Each structure stands twice: as C-alpha cells, then as structure tokens.
C-alpha cells in the first residue's frame, strides 16, 4: 500500500469518527418513586413540550441527601433519516432494507433543579456540523474540521448562555433552537425534544455523558504531521517473511529465555504456579523487544492476566531504578508554573521527565476484563494466600509476611473497591469513563468511612518522614537489586557455559564421527594399495614373459605391441599406487589432527564442567 493510500485510510477514519451520532438515552428506564414526595415513579427520559417546567413538579423527599438535574435533548430525529441524508450526499440510491428507528439528538444541555442553565454543559455532536458543511457542498469537508467546529461551538455556547441568563423558558428554548440552526444542521423541522431526569447524591458531581470522538484530534495531528512507522505497519500490514513463528523455533525461545532477559521484578504469584514456558516467553518479549505495542491473544483461562501481572511488577521496579537516582524524593516533581485563584498562588508540579516512560495501556475488546484486572490487583488474596498444607511454601510465606507488614495505603484501596474487600495496598484503580475518574479522584481526597483520605495520609507522612528514611530505603533497594543482578549474572554465566558445553559436546561427537569416517577411508585406501601392489608385480612378471621380437622384425621397425601395452598398464598402476599412498598419508595426518583436537576440546569440556 502506497503512502497516498495510507493517507486515504486515515481520512476515511477521520470521516467515520466525524459521523458518529448521539442517541437519546434512558427512554425505556424508570426512576423509583421512593425519591419523590408524591411517591410516584418517573420516566427517566420522556418527550417534553417547550412550555413544560419539570423542576416545578419533581420535588424530592430528602433534598439534603439527593439533588435533581435535567438534561435537554433538542432537535431530535430518527437514525434512518441521518442515513438517508448521507446516502443522498454520496448519491447512493440503493434501498435501505432494515431502517433504524432509534432516536438521535441535535444538541443537548443541562439545567439545575431551579430551571437554570448550567454553564458549559452544552453538547453538539460533531456530526451536526459535518452535515451543515456537506449541505453547503464544501469540498474536503473534513479539512480543518475540528478547529472550525470548536469555533462554532464556542460562539453557540456564548449565545446560549446569554439567552438563558434569566432561566430556561419556552421563549428562550425557541430562541436557542433558532440560534442552533445558524451554526449547525437540523435534520427535520418537527419540534421533537426529550428531557432526561437525573437523581444523584447531593455531594456528587453529575458525570458528563456525551462526548465527541476521542480519536479525532489524534487523527487530525497524524494527517497534518504524517503517520509513524507503527501506524503505517498497522494499516499496510507487515511482511509475513519478517514474522517469527516461535512454535517450532527452539533457537529463538532459548534466546529470549536467557537469564539476562529475565525481568528484575515479578508479581508474587504462588511459587508452584510460576509462569509457564510460553507465558515467560511473552513477558520477556514484551519487556526486552522494545516494541511500543504488544498483543497477547488467547481464549479465557489461558493466563493472559497472569503474565500481565509480571509486566506490571517489572514496570514498577524499572521506575524505582530511576527514582533512587534522586538524592531527595521531592526531585521527582518539577515546578512548572504558578496559577492564581482567588488571591492565592498555587504552584503546579509535573513528574520528572525520566519517570514519565513507565506506563502501559492495556486494551481489550472486553472492557469488563480490563476493569477486573484493575480491581483484582490491590486485593489481599493476590499476594497473601492461605494454605491448607501443614508446611506452606517458604517463599509464599515470605510474600505473605512482607505484604502484611507493608503499609501501602490499603484503606484507600479498600475505599476504591468497596464491598468490604480486604486489600494489601494502593496499586491500581479503575479509570476510563468520566464517572470512574471522578469517583477515583474523590476517593483519593476523602475516605468513604470518614477516615483519612489518601491526600491527608500523604500530608501527615510528609511531616514525619525524613531524608534519612529515604536514604535507607534507597540503600535497601540497591542491596536487593545488586543481589538480583549478581544472581542473574551467575545464571547467565552458567547458561553460557552450559551452551558452550553443549557445543563442545556436539563438536566432540562430530570429531568422533569424522575420525571413524577417515579411518574407514584409510582402510579402503590401504586395501586399494595392496591390490595395486599385487597388480604391479603381476604386470612386471607378464612383461618379462613376453617373447622378444625376431632380428628381422626389429630390423624392419616392428614394435612389441603386447609389451608396450603391459608397460603402459604398469605405469598406470604405479601412478595410482603413488597417489593412493599420498592419500593414505594425508588421512593419517587428518586422523592424528582430529584426535589431538578432540583431546584438547575434551580437556576444556571437563574443565568447564567442573566450574
């Protein structure tokens, strides 16, 4: 695939992401009556007329514990009408067999429990701007699309804020619709609008639900700056000749499993359930091949999560190697700038650049699987296991002892997981969607059980931990790391010697085989020499027995043909005999050399085995 074709694929992706519609949520859901004073159930999302003022109707029983928020979905239309529009633009007249009747919206915004517009809550699907550009017959309507859309959205939001300054009313809603049509496309003229009712805890922020594509800005940057090699290979595909099939490639497996490639850190899994051969191959390959993207495939239960734990553990260790380079742990953060808020100056710090490369994105088609990994890692049972055996494994017992003594903010991890799950420490958290991110941030600041949040614990520890504590921790890490380094070095030396011994052993076997071959060839040569010697003597006797020519025949110049033939035969025999004798001498020398080399290699082989 040529570079131009790669760019065409990227442009197609950009267009597809731009055409992503937004659906009205919750049309079939209900909110339980227990929240409301009139003790009546409510539809979560319903059709609404602009003259309705729902905040006057939905009165909560406990306004201190809960609050109400509304989400308007304006200029709604059915999905198949969007399809008809795009097919019309692309001049596709094929019949649509199964029409999609789900409800989409043109724009949306939030209103509080008193009917006031919530500033900054307006959302317009990028699709609605793309459609307007399409209808205007703008060529390359994806060119500079995102920048222009954001500019239009900003102007639209400013006008909305001014229109709703005295609250949300039927008049202001009609005016907002008119403003919308100046900036974006309205699929149909029918006034179809929906309202979503949200009941949330009073101390919680209502999560944002509507987003345009997360990939658009990245795609724009790639189209402007050009794709990198990884993306180019993803689109074009990789030449199969460059791929390594390791299923039957023992040499590659042995290379990737060399002790020098073993990670310095590993997850404290049960010793008897250590990584299998191919799991360790996958871990070593991920950590040593210096590739930015790695794919781990396999059906459920084949150990994908297990090997990922070892990858996580090694990333933590590798980052620790960088952290201990700081004489003072505060050097891990560098002051970027200071911002002023309400007459207070707040310094903003960023992570030191040498600590920024130790992260990993775990992606899966199953979001639940990735979420489960994040939830499982901090659980106590992941590192502390109870054994029914009378004598548990020594190393498993050590893991359990170390983990029980370790204080890694387990209370915070427990707050994040909830459900009274015991945790060993704060190792990972479930992020991703905005609700998870919000809950994660809130939990770090405030404990669910009115205890100490993560930030408070850090502040208190910063008052009592000294630089000496840091230096001692660095020394402990260095000692452990040096011990591991030496063990890996010894193992690598042993592996090299073992590999060398195997090579010597193979060489000795080959020398034995060569000596046997040379000896067999020498026997054949000797037999041939004996045969030629016999033939030489017989031929000499035959020459002596040939009668001499008479005087007259010799006088007439006649030649003794029989004698000449025998003499030629004798010369041939003597010549071959000399050649075979020389060949026999060379074979003797080869046998002698091979025996001497074999002796030296055997001596070295025995010496290395004793090391």
C-alpha positions as a printed NumPy array, in Angstrom:
array([[  0.   ,   0.   ,   0.   ],
       [  1.42 ,   3.356,  -1.043],
       [  1.745,   6.389,   1.25 ],
       [ -1.169,   8.087,  -0.515],
       [ -3.354,   5.064,   0.198],
       [ -2.371,   5.157,   3.88 ],
       [ -3.437,   8.793,   3.985],
       [ -6.737,   7.871,   2.319],
       [ -7.387,   5.292,   5.035],
       [ -6.675,   7.896,   7.72 ],
       [ -9.008,  10.366,   6.027],
       [-11.708,   7.684,   5.91 ],
       [-11.233,   7.011,   9.633],
       [-11.479,  10.737,  10.29 ],
       [-14.728,  10.96 ,   8.342],
       [-16.234,   7.927,  10.096],
       [-15.368,   9.349,  13.52 ],
       [-16.889,  12.672,  12.454],
       [-20.151,  10.96 ,  11.506],
       [-20.636,   9.366,  14.918],
       [-24.213,  10.234,  16.066],
       [-25.503,  10.651,  19.634],
       [-28.543,   8.752,  20.892],
       [-31.121,   9.896,  23.434],
       [-30.54 ,   7.641,  26.487],
       [-32.911,   6.098,  29.022],
       [-36.189,   6.161,  27.087],
       [-37.273,   2.787,  28.484],
       [-35.99 ,   3.3  ,  32.035],
       [-37.824,   4.418,  35.169],
       [-36.763,   6.165,  38.378],
       [-38.205,   4.646,  41.549],
       [-40.918,   6.516,  43.431],
       [-39.023,   6.445,  46.726],
       [-37.104,   9.588,  45.785],
       [-40.165,  11.828,  45.327],
       [-42.643,  13.473,  47.696],
       [-45.67 ,  12.374,  45.669],
       [-44.447,   8.763,  45.874],
       [-44.829,   8.271,  42.103],
       [-42.424,   6.622,  39.656],
       [-40.929,   8.78 ,  36.919],
       [-39.765,   8.032,  33.399],
       [-36.054,   8.674,  33.218],
       [-36.38 ,  10.223,  29.744],
       [-39.592,  11.449,  28.139],
       [-40.911,  13.625,  25.349],
       [-41.361,  17.201,  26.507],
       [-43.051,  20.325,  25.261],
       [-41.133,  23.573,  25.485],
       [-43.868,  25.045,  27.685],
       [-43.284,  22.467,  30.449],
       [-41.275,  23.346,  33.563],
       [-40.428,  19.975,  35.183],
       [-38.411,  21.458,  38.074],
       [-41.707,  22.669,  39.483],
       [-43.067,  19.099,  39.606],
       [-40.219,  16.844,  40.752],
       [-39.947,  17.502,  44.477],
       [-37.573,  15.227,  46.394],
       [-38.254,  13.723,  49.816],
       [-34.681,  14.2  ,  51.05 ],
       [-33.18 ,  17.287,  49.434],
       [-30.16 ,  17.199,  51.738],
       [-29.121,  13.754,  50.543],
       [-30.162,  13.947,  46.881],
       [-30.469,  16.519,  44.128],
       [-32.132,  16.687,  40.722],
       [-30.613,  17.7  ,  37.406],
       [-32.175,  17.775,  33.941],
       [-30.737,  17.095,  30.511],
       [-32.495,  18.547,  27.458],
       [-32.137,  16.705,  24.124],
       [-33.225,  19.092,  21.382],
       [-33.999,  18.799,  17.652],
       [-34.363,  15.021,  17.801],
       [-34.744,  12.745,  14.763],
       [-34.7  ,   9.067,  13.836],
       [-31.469,   7.377,  12.832],
       [-32.63 ,   6.228,   9.39 ],
       [-33.158,   9.875,   8.377],
       [-29.483,  10.508,   9.035],
       [-28.647,   7.517,   6.826],
       [-30.918,   8.862,   4.077],
       [-29.202,  12.256,   4.273],
       [-25.667,  10.853,   3.963],
       [-26.647,   8.416,   1.194],
       [-28.194,  11.34 ,  -0.672],
       [-24.973,  13.361,  -0.372],
       [-22.959,  10.36 ,  -1.608],
       [-25.522,   9.723,  -4.383],
       [-26.313,   6.202,  -3.217],
       [-29.836,   5.244,  -4.281],
       [-29.851,   1.631,  -3.044],
       [-32.876,   0.697,  -0.971],
       [-32.406,   0.518,   2.807],
       [-33.931,  -2.778,   3.931],
       [-33.892,  -2.508,   7.73 ],
       [-34.424,   1.045,   8.9  ],
       [-33.05 ,   2.047,  12.294],
       [-35.623,   3.98 ,  14.327],
       [-33.547,   4.839,  17.374],
       [-33.773,   8.477,  18.455],
       [-30.798,  10.797,  17.946],
       [-30.479,  14.418,  19.046],
       [-29.121,  17.602,  17.519],
       [-27.824,  19.244,  20.694],
       [-28.084,  18.888,  24.451],
       [-27.554,  20.917,  27.628],
       [-28.074,  20.629,  31.396],
       [-30.445,  22.501,  33.719],
       [-30.368,  22.525,  37.53 ],
       [-33.275,  21.873,  39.926],
       [-34.336,  25.529,  39.76 ],
       [-34.523,  25.761,  35.976],
       [-31.171,  27.494,  35.452],
       [-28.863,  26.624,  32.577],
       [-25.62 ,  25.005,  33.768],
       [-22.807,  26.931,  32.133],
       [-20.543,  24.872,  29.903],
       [-22.947,  21.93 ,  29.651],
       [-23.962,  22.355,  26.009],
       [-23.035,  19.45 ,  23.745],
       [-23.365,  19.257,  19.965],
       [-22.361,  16.106,  18.074],
       [-19.672,  16.957,  15.536],
       [-21.88 ,  15.19 ,  13.02 ],
       [-24.319,  18.12 ,  13.02 ],
       [-21.574,  20.492,  11.833],
       [-20.322,  17.987,   9.246],
       [-23.841,  17.724,   7.818],
       [-24.069,  21.511,   7.51 ],
       [-20.786,  21.576,   5.592],
       [-21.971,  18.716,   3.401],
       [-25.189,  20.52 ,   2.519],
       [-23.133,  23.598,   1.627],
       [-21.204,  21.438,  -0.888],
       [-17.944,  22.281,   0.823],
       [-15.099,  20.333,  -0.757],
       [-12.885,  18.396,   1.648],
       [-15.372,  18.984,   4.451],
       [-13.073,  17.084,   6.821],
       [-10.24 ,  19.556,   6.188],
       [ -9.598,  21.736,   9.255],
       [-12.919,  20.402,  10.514],
       [-12.246,  20.155,  14.226],
       [-10.876,  23.68 ,  14.614],
       [-13.822,  25.223,  12.775],
       [-16.329,  23.093,  14.716],
       [-14.854,  24.16 ,  18.056],
       [-15.037,  27.789,  16.948],
       [-18.713,  27.453,  16.004],
       [-19.485,  25.578,  19.225],
       [-17.854,  28.298,  21.309],
       [-19.958,  31.005,  19.632],
       [-23.098,  28.894,  20.035],
       [-22.407,  28.357,  23.733],
       [-21.879,  32.081,  24.324],
       [-25.244,  32.856,  22.732],
       [-26.953,  30.089,  24.74 ],
       [-25.544,  31.451,  27.992],
       [-26.853,  34.923,  27.185],
       [-30.242,  33.585,  26.103],
       [-30.719,  31.568,  29.306],
       [-29.493,  34.339,  31.606],
       [-32.955,  34.659,  33.192],
       [-33.64 ,  30.934,  33.288],
       [-34.9  ,  28.277,  30.894],
       [-38.305,  29.249,  29.479],
       [-40.321,  28.323,  26.418],
       [-39.328,  31.612,  24.773],
       [-35.623,  31.113,  25.466],
       [-35.788,  27.5  ,  24.237],
       [-37.35 ,  28.597,  20.936],
       [-34.67 ,  31.249,  20.514],
       [-31.905,  28.726,  21.264],
       [-33.282,  26.471,  18.519],
       [-33.096,  29.338,  16.058],
       [-29.517,  30.089,  17.102],
       [-28.629,  26.401,  16.677],
       [-29.79 ,  26.417,  13.055],
       [-27.37 ,  29.241,  12.233],
       [-24.372,  27.168,  13.28 ],
       [-25.403,  23.548,  12.745],
       [-27.687,  21.364,  10.651],
       [-31.223,  20.495,  11.733],
       [-32.361,  17.199,  10.215],
       [-36.099,  17.926,  10.292],
       [-38.371,  20.806,  11.17 ],
       [-40.586,  18.881,  13.586],
       [-40.081,  20.057,  17.156],
       [-39.213,  16.776,  18.868],
       [-37.441,  17.162,  22.201],
       [-36.682,  14.878,  25.133],
       [-35.891,  15.577,  28.767],
       [-33.834,  13.285,  30.997],
       [-34.347,  13.354,  34.766],
       [-31.277,  12.604,  36.89 ],
       [-31.34 ,  11.973,  40.65 ],
       [-27.884,  11.896,  42.218],
       [-26.369,  12.239,  45.662],
       [-26.13 ,  15.845,  46.77 ],
       [-22.367,  15.689,  47.306],
       [-21.67 ,  14.058,  43.94 ],
       [-20.96 ,  15.745,  40.663],
       [-23.212,  14.611,  37.819],
       [-20.917,  12.821,  35.342],
       [-20.702,  14.032,  31.759],
       [-22.325,  11.507,  29.425],
       [-21.925,  12.944,  25.948],
       [-18.638,  13.104,  24.083],
       [-17.467,  13.507,  20.541],
       [-14.875,  11.064,  19.276],
       [-11.728,  10.808,  21.39 ],
       [ -9.696,   9.927,  18.301],
       [-10.464,  12.922,  16.122],
       [ -7.771,  15.237,  17.445],
       [ -5.171,  12.491,  17.161],
       [ -6.272,  11.76 ,  13.599],
       [ -6.028,  15.453,  12.741],
       [ -2.477,  15.593,  14.131],
       [ -1.498,  12.48 ,  12.189],
       [ -2.951,  13.82 ,   8.941],
       [ -1.06 ,  17.089,   9.425],
       [  2.291,  15.66 ,  10.568],
       [  2.258,  12.256,   8.868],
       [  1.924,   8.784,  10.293],
       [  4.678,   6.989,  12.214],
       [  6.071,   3.571,  11.368],
       [  3.872,   1.688,  13.863],
       [  0.658,   3.128,  12.42 ],
       [  1.878,   2.618,   8.863],
       [  2.558,  -1.045,   9.583],
       [ -0.853,  -1.396,  11.228],
       [ -2.593,  -0.087,   8.108],
       [ -0.368,  -1.697,   5.478],
       [  0.316,  -4.918,   7.314],
       [  3.717,  -6.454,   7.993],
       [  5.555,  -8.657,   5.527],
       [  4.932, -12.222,   6.722],
       [  8.546, -13.101,   5.923],
       [  9.637, -10.779,   8.743],
       [  7.458, -12.53 ,  11.297],
       [  8.916, -15.116,  13.653],
       [  6.87 , -18.257,  14.274],
       [  8.177, -19.401,  17.642],
       [  6.047, -22.538,  17.975],
       [  8.805, -24.7  ,  16.487],
       [ 11.663, -22.207,  16.795],
       [ 13.671, -23.616,  19.688],
       [ 16.655, -21.371,  18.987],
       [ 14.545, -18.192,  19.361],
       [ 12.811, -19.465,  22.506],
       [ 16.182, -20.263,  24.109],
       [ 17.481, -16.82 ,  23.16 ],
       [ 14.505, -14.906,  24.633],
       [ 14.608, -17.025,  27.828],
       [ 18.251, -16.261,  28.601],
       [ 18.735, -15.263,  32.28 ],
       [ 19.833, -11.78 ,  31.206],
       [ 16.32 , -11.282,  29.77 ],
       [ 14.512, -12.288,  32.964],
       [ 12.699,  -9.244,  34.452],
       [ 14.122,  -7.838,  37.677],
       [ 10.621,  -7.744,  39.167],
       [  7.826, -10.283,  39.228],
       [  4.379, -10.496,  40.737],
       [  4.296, -12.539,  43.98 ],
       [  2.231, -15.327,  42.442],
       [  2.285, -18.781,  44.093],
       [  5.709, -20.316,  43.526],
       [  4.247, -23.616,  42.374],
       [  2.171, -21.719,  39.802],
       [  5.025, -19.763,  38.267],
       [  4.77 , -18.69 ,  34.648],
       [  4.697, -21.425,  32.044],
       [  7.273, -21.586,  29.265],
       [  5.283, -19.585,  26.712],
       [  3.996, -17.127,  29.333],
       [  7.601, -16.326,  30.273],
       [  8.474, -16.022,  26.578],
       [  5.658, -13.473,  26.185],
       [  6.757, -11.467,  29.258],
       [ 10.418, -11.405,  28.213],
       [  9.485, -10.437,  24.679],
       [  7.248,  -7.563,  25.844],
       [  9.93 ,  -6.196,  28.168],
       [ 13.032,  -6.73 ,  26.012],
       [ 11.974,  -6.268,  22.383],
       [ 11.5  ,  -2.502,  22.754],
       [  8.226,  -2.501,  20.825],
       [  5.586,   0.097,  21.643],
       [  2.624,  -2.193,  21.007],
       [  2.345,  -5.819,  22.101],
       [ -0.602,  -8.118,  21.508],
       [ -1.435, -11.001,  23.826],
       [ -4.086, -13.319,  22.408],
       [ -5.797, -16.386,  23.773],
       [ -9.133, -17.767,  24.952],
       [-10.305, -17.3  ,  28.557],
       [ -8.265, -19.092,  31.183],
       [ -5.018, -19.283,  29.218],
       [ -3.054, -16.974,  31.523],
       [ -3.143, -13.566,  29.821],
       [ -3.855, -11.71 ,  33.074],
       [ -1.25 , -13.773,  34.926],
       [  1.566, -12.734,  32.606],
       [  0.384,  -9.109,  32.642],
       [  0.896,  -9.041,  36.418],
       [  4.588,  -9.775,  35.906],
       [  4.776,  -6.979,  33.33 ],
       [  3.155,  -4.558,  35.805],
       [  5.551,  -5.622,  38.558],
       [  8.614,  -5.093,  36.379],
       [  7.447,  -1.642,  35.288],
       [  7.256,  -0.658,  38.965],
       [ 10.794,  -1.969,  39.534],
       [ 12.174,  -0.206,  36.451],
       [ 10.631,   3.068,  37.589],
       [ 12.122,   2.523,  41.053],
       [ 15.574,   2.276,  39.434],
       [ 15.05 ,   5.815,  38.157],
       [ 13.535,   7.126,  41.382],
       [ 16.529,   6.084,  43.508],
       [ 18.756,   8.33 ,  41.392],
       [ 17.235,  11.322,  43.221],
       [ 19.127,  12.449,  46.301],
       [ 15.85 ,  13.869,  47.585],
       [ 12.456,  12.348,  46.641],
       [ 10.997,  15.822,  46.102],
       [ 13.127,  15.982,  42.93 ],
       [ 10.654,  13.537,  41.377],
       [  8.389,  16.549,  40.81 ],
       [  9.43 ,  19.672,  38.957],
       [  7.731,  23.031,  39.317],
       [  6.106,  24.013,  36.054],
       [  4.332,  27.276,  36.881],
       [  2.156,  29.088,  39.411],
       [ -1.503,  29.916,  38.942],
       [ -3.527,  32.457,  40.882],
       [ -7.014,  31.571,  42.103],
       [ -8.958,  33.864,  44.463],
       [ -5.824,  35.771,  45.512],
       [ -3.989,  32.52 ,  46.287],
       [ -0.965,  31.361,  44.321],
       [ -0.855,  27.628,  43.638],
       [  2.357,  26.025,  42.33 ],
       [  1.855,  23.432,  39.597],
       [  4.272,  20.497,  39.509],
       [  4.854,  17.87 ,  36.847],
       [  6.511,  14.483,  37.071],
       [ 10.243,  14.451,  36.295],
       [ 10.832,  13.506,  32.622],
       [ 12.856,  10.388,  33.469],
       [  9.838,   8.965,  35.327],
       [  7.359,   9.52 ,  32.512],
       [  8.109,   6.466,  30.38 ],
       [  6.984,   3.802,  32.815],
       [  3.348,   3.324,  31.941],
       [  1.312,   0.924,  29.886],
       [ -2.088,   0.976,  28.236],
       [ -3.907,  -2.355,  28.493],
       [ -6.562,  -2.54 ,  25.789],
       [ -9.133,  -5.239,  25.176],
       [-12.353,  -5.664,  23.234],
       [-13.855,  -6.611,  26.599],
       [-13.864,  -3.536,  28.852],
       [-15.022,  -5.661,  31.773],
       [-11.885,  -7.801,  31.54 ],
       [ -9.592,  -4.772,  31.799],
       [-11.678,  -3.341,  34.649],
       [-11.457,  -6.64 ,  36.52 ],
       [ -7.658,  -6.597,  36.271],
       [ -7.549,  -3.125,  37.837],
       [ -9.873,  -4.249,  40.615],
       [ -8.091,  -7.527,  41.329],
       [ -4.501,  -6.31 ,  41.666],
       [ -4.93 ,  -4.492,  45.027],
       [ -6.815,  -7.402,  46.637],
       [ -5.107,  -9.029,  49.589],
       [ -5.593, -12.534,  48.196],
       [ -3.414, -11.586,  45.202],
       [ -0.293, -11.564,  47.396],
       [ -1.331, -13.246,  50.666],
       [ -2.634, -16.772,  50.271],
       [ -3.83 , -19.094,  52.974],
       [ -2.597, -22.644,  52.553],
       [ -4.19 , -25.831,  53.828],
       [ -0.805, -27.524,  53.826],
       [  0.971, -28.09 ,  57.143],
       [  4.16 , -26.615,  55.725],
       [  3.391, -23.867,  53.176],
       [  5.955, -22.933,  50.562],
       [  8.802, -20.953,  52.125],
       [  8.673, -18.141,  49.567],
       [  4.881, -17.901,  49.647],
       [  5.114, -17.495,  53.413],
       [  7.707, -14.734,  52.941],
       [  5.424, -12.924,  50.487],
       [  2.576, -13.077,  52.974],
       [  4.745, -11.81 ,  55.82 ],
       [  6.149,  -8.902,  53.801],
       [  2.727,  -7.905,  52.48 ],
       [  1.129,  -7.968,  55.923],
       [  3.834,  -5.645,  57.268],
       [  3.699,  -3.338,  54.25 ],
       [  1.699,  -0.123,  54.589],
       [  0.714,   0.906,  51.09 ],
       [ -2.484,   2.87 ,  51.796],
       [ -4.631,  -0.26 ,  51.896],
       [ -7.539,   1.686,  53.416],
       [ -7.658,   3.909,  50.321],
       [ -7.548,   0.868,  48.041],
       [-10.387,  -0.656,  50.042],
       [-12.443,   2.531,  49.666],
       [-11.903,   2.382,  45.903],
       [-13.034,  -1.239,  45.673],
       [-15.763,  -1.11 ,  48.309],
       [-17.776,  -4.184,  49.299],
       [-15.581,  -4.751,  52.375],
       [-12.851,  -6.307,  50.227],
       [ -9.509,  -6.701,  52.004],
       [ -6.618,  -5.064,  50.179],
       [ -2.832,  -5.127,  50.527],
       [ -2.161,  -1.684,  49.034],
       [ -2.944,   1.033,  46.525],
       [ -1.573,  -0.435,  43.299],
       [ -4.196,   0.288,  40.631],
       [ -7.575,   1.879,  40.117],
       [-10.45 ,   1.649,  37.675],
       [-10.421,   4.692,  35.388],
       [-11.642,   5.058,  31.797],
       [-15.051,   6.681,  31.771],
       [-15.562,  10.061,  33.45 ],
       [-17.627,   8.611,  36.296],
       [-14.789,   6.275,  37.264],
       [-12.239,   9.088,  37.057],
       [-14.414,  11.352,  39.2  ],
       [-15.002,   8.654,  41.835],
       [-11.303,   7.797,  41.869],
       [-10.328,  11.432,  42.442],
       [-12.953,  11.946,  45.135],
       [-11.846,   8.818,  46.99 ],
       [ -8.226,   9.96 ,  46.996],
       [ -9.294,  13.167,  48.7  ],
       [-11.877,  11.767,  51.075],
       [-12.326,   8.402,  52.748],
       [-15.714,   6.727,  52.398],
       [-15.731,   5.748,  56.07 ],
       [-14.928,   9.247,  57.335],
       [-11.342,   8.15 ,  57.835],
       [ -8.224,   9.64 ,  56.326],
       [ -8.135,  10.077,  52.576],
       [ -5.034,   9.414,  50.511],
       [ -4.013,  13.078,  50.321],
       [ -4.399,  13.523,  54.074],
       [ -2.297,  10.434,  54.736],
       [  0.411,  11.736,  52.419],
       [  0.405,  15.112,  54.15 ],
       [  0.733,  13.528,  57.591],
       [  3.528,  11.192,  56.488],
       [  5.426,  14.056,  54.885],
       [  5.676,  15.621,  58.347],
       [  7.354,  12.606,  59.952],
       [  9.382,  11.02 ,  57.143],
       [ 12.941,  12.357,  56.959],
       [ 15.631,  12.373,  54.304],
       [ 17.376,   9.655,  56.298],
       [ 14.338,   7.413,  55.806],
       [ 14.639,   7.982,  52.068],
       [ 18.357,   7.213,  52.032],
       [ 17.801,   4.   ,  53.989],
       [ 15.055,   2.937,  51.585],
       [ 17.356,   3.625,  48.626],
       [ 20.123,   1.516,  50.2  ],
       [ 17.704,  -1.348,  50.834],
       [ 16.559,  -1.273,  47.222],
       [ 20.13 ,  -1.079,  45.911],
       [ 21.178,  -4.057,  48.04 ],
       [ 18.269,  -6.166,  46.812],
       [ 18.811,  -5.099,  43.225],
       [ 22.539,  -5.868,  43.434],
       [ 21.737,  -9.311,  44.818],
       [ 19.353,  -9.962,  41.915],
       [ 21.891,  -8.628,  39.414],
       [ 24.589, -10.992,  40.705],
       [ 22.238, -13.972,  40.641],
       [ 21.208, -13.193,  37.069],
       [ 24.875, -12.754,  36.147],
       [ 25.742, -16.135,  37.672],
       [ 22.812, -17.777,  35.92 ],
       [ 23.832, -16.211,  32.614],
       [ 27.404, -17.428,  33.101],
       [ 26.113, -20.909,  33.858],
       [ 23.843, -20.725,  30.809],
       [ 26.731, -19.619,  28.604],
       [ 28.939, -22.432,  29.958],
       [ 26.163, -24.945,  29.507],
       [ 25.581, -23.763,  25.965],
       [ 29.337, -23.888,  25.369],
       [ 29.488, -27.398,  26.808],
       [ 26.686, -28.488,  24.529],
       [ 28.577, -27.001,  21.62 ],
       [ 31.8  , -28.767,  22.705],
       [ 29.921, -31.998,  23.212],
       [ 28.46 , -31.712,  19.738],
       [ 31.897, -30.893,  18.381],
       [ 33.398, -33.954,  20.111],
       [ 30.71 , -36.168,  18.646],
       [ 31.384, -34.731,  15.209],
       [ 35.122, -35.305,  15.694],
       [ 34.427, -38.928,  16.618],
       [ 32.309, -39.341,  13.52 ],
       [ 34.981, -37.679,  11.361],
       [ 37.715, -39.94 ,  12.777],
       [ 35.579, -43.013,  12.057],
       [ 34.968, -41.783,   8.506],
       [ 38.69 , -41.068,   7.985],
       [ 39.642, -44.482,   9.374],
       [ 37.164, -46.214,   7.073],
       [ 38.52 , -44.245,   4.125],
       [ 42.084, -45.134,   5.215],
       [ 41.178, -48.822,   5.251],
       [ 39.719, -48.546,   1.757],
       [ 42.866, -46.764,   0.543],
       [ 45.123, -49.386,   2.158],
       [ 43.109, -52.168,   0.556],
       [ 43.415, -50.447,  -2.804],
       [ 47.168, -50.021,  -2.322],
       [ 47.556, -53.735,  -1.536],
       [ 45.559, -54.627,  -4.628],
       [ 47.642, -52.256,  -6.8  ],
       [ 50.882, -53.693,  -5.39 ],
       [ 49.783, -57.185,  -6.368],
       [ 48.788, -55.956,  -9.816],
       [ 52.168, -54.238, -10.224],
       [ 54.079, -57.437,  -9.521],
       [ 51.879, -59.485, -11.835],
       [ 52.29 , -56.965, -14.624],
       [ 56.104, -56.933, -14.201],
       [ 56.113, -60.741, -14.463],
       [ 53.936, -60.596, -17.575],
       [ 56.32 , -58.083, -19.162],
       [ 59.293, -60.38 , -18.509],
       [ 57.454, -63.33 , -20.043],
       [ 56.602, -61.551, -23.305],
       [ 58.748, -63.115, -26.138],
       [ 61.271, -60.857, -27.823],
       [ 60.771, -59.899, -31.477],
       [ 62.986, -61.604, -34.059],
       [ 66.01 , -59.806, -35.519],
       [ 64.307, -59.218, -38.864],
       [ 61.154, -57.713, -37.231],
       [ 63.29 , -55.381, -35.18 ],
       [ 65.266, -54.532, -38.365],
       [ 62.022, -53.698, -40.142],
       [ 60.994, -51.39 , -37.249],
       [ 58.241, -53.563, -35.845],
       [ 57.199, -52.856, -32.203],
       [ 56.35 , -55.306, -29.476],
       [ 52.74 , -54.192, -29.024],
       [ 51.975, -56.622, -26.197],
       [ 54.948, -55.467, -24.176],
       [ 54.124, -51.805, -24.743],
       [ 50.569, -52.373, -23.551],
       [ 51.77 , -54.102, -20.396],
       [ 54.349, -51.375, -19.725],
       [ 51.617, -48.706, -20.041],
       [ 49.399, -50.693, -17.692],
       [ 52.294, -50.933, -15.24 ],
       [ 52.908, -47.185, -15.346],
       [ 49.228, -46.531, -14.658],
       [ 49.298, -48.914, -11.702],
       [ 52.453, -47.298, -10.287],
       [ 50.97 , -43.803, -10.736],
       [ 47.696, -44.731,  -8.98 ],
       [ 49.638, -46.507,  -6.248],
       [ 51.695, -43.388,  -5.529],
       [ 48.511, -41.28 ,  -5.419],
       [ 46.827, -43.662,  -3.003],
       [ 49.928, -43.776,  -0.804],
       [ 49.907, -39.965,  -0.62 ],
       [ 46.154, -40.006,   0.082],
       [ 46.723, -42.562,   2.825],
       [ 49.411, -40.351,   4.366],
       [ 47.01 , -37.354,   4.396],
       [ 44.27 , -39.441,   6.008],
       [ 46.696, -40.498,   8.72 ],
       [ 47.543, -36.842,   9.371],
       [ 43.814, -35.904,   9.452],
       [ 43.104, -38.664,  11.947],
       [ 46.055, -37.519,  14.031],
       [ 44.919, -33.852,  13.982],
       [ 41.326, -34.724,  14.836],
       [ 42.435, -36.881,  17.739],
       [ 44.621, -34.071,  19.059],
       [ 41.782, -31.505,  18.69 ],
       [ 39.358, -33.903,  20.296],
       [ 41.729, -34.318,  23.202],
       [ 42.078, -30.567,  23.713],
       [ 38.291, -29.992,  23.46 ],
       [ 37.609, -32.876,  25.83 ],
       [ 40.054, -31.411,  28.348],
       [ 38.348, -27.984,  28.063],
       [ 34.921, -29.646,  28.274],
       [ 35.889, -31.419,  31.506],
       [ 37.399, -28.211,  32.889],
       [ 34.262, -26.121,  32.235],
       [ 32.018, -28.795,  33.734],
       [ 33.989, -28.515,  36.959],
       [ 33.413, -24.72 ,  37.153]])
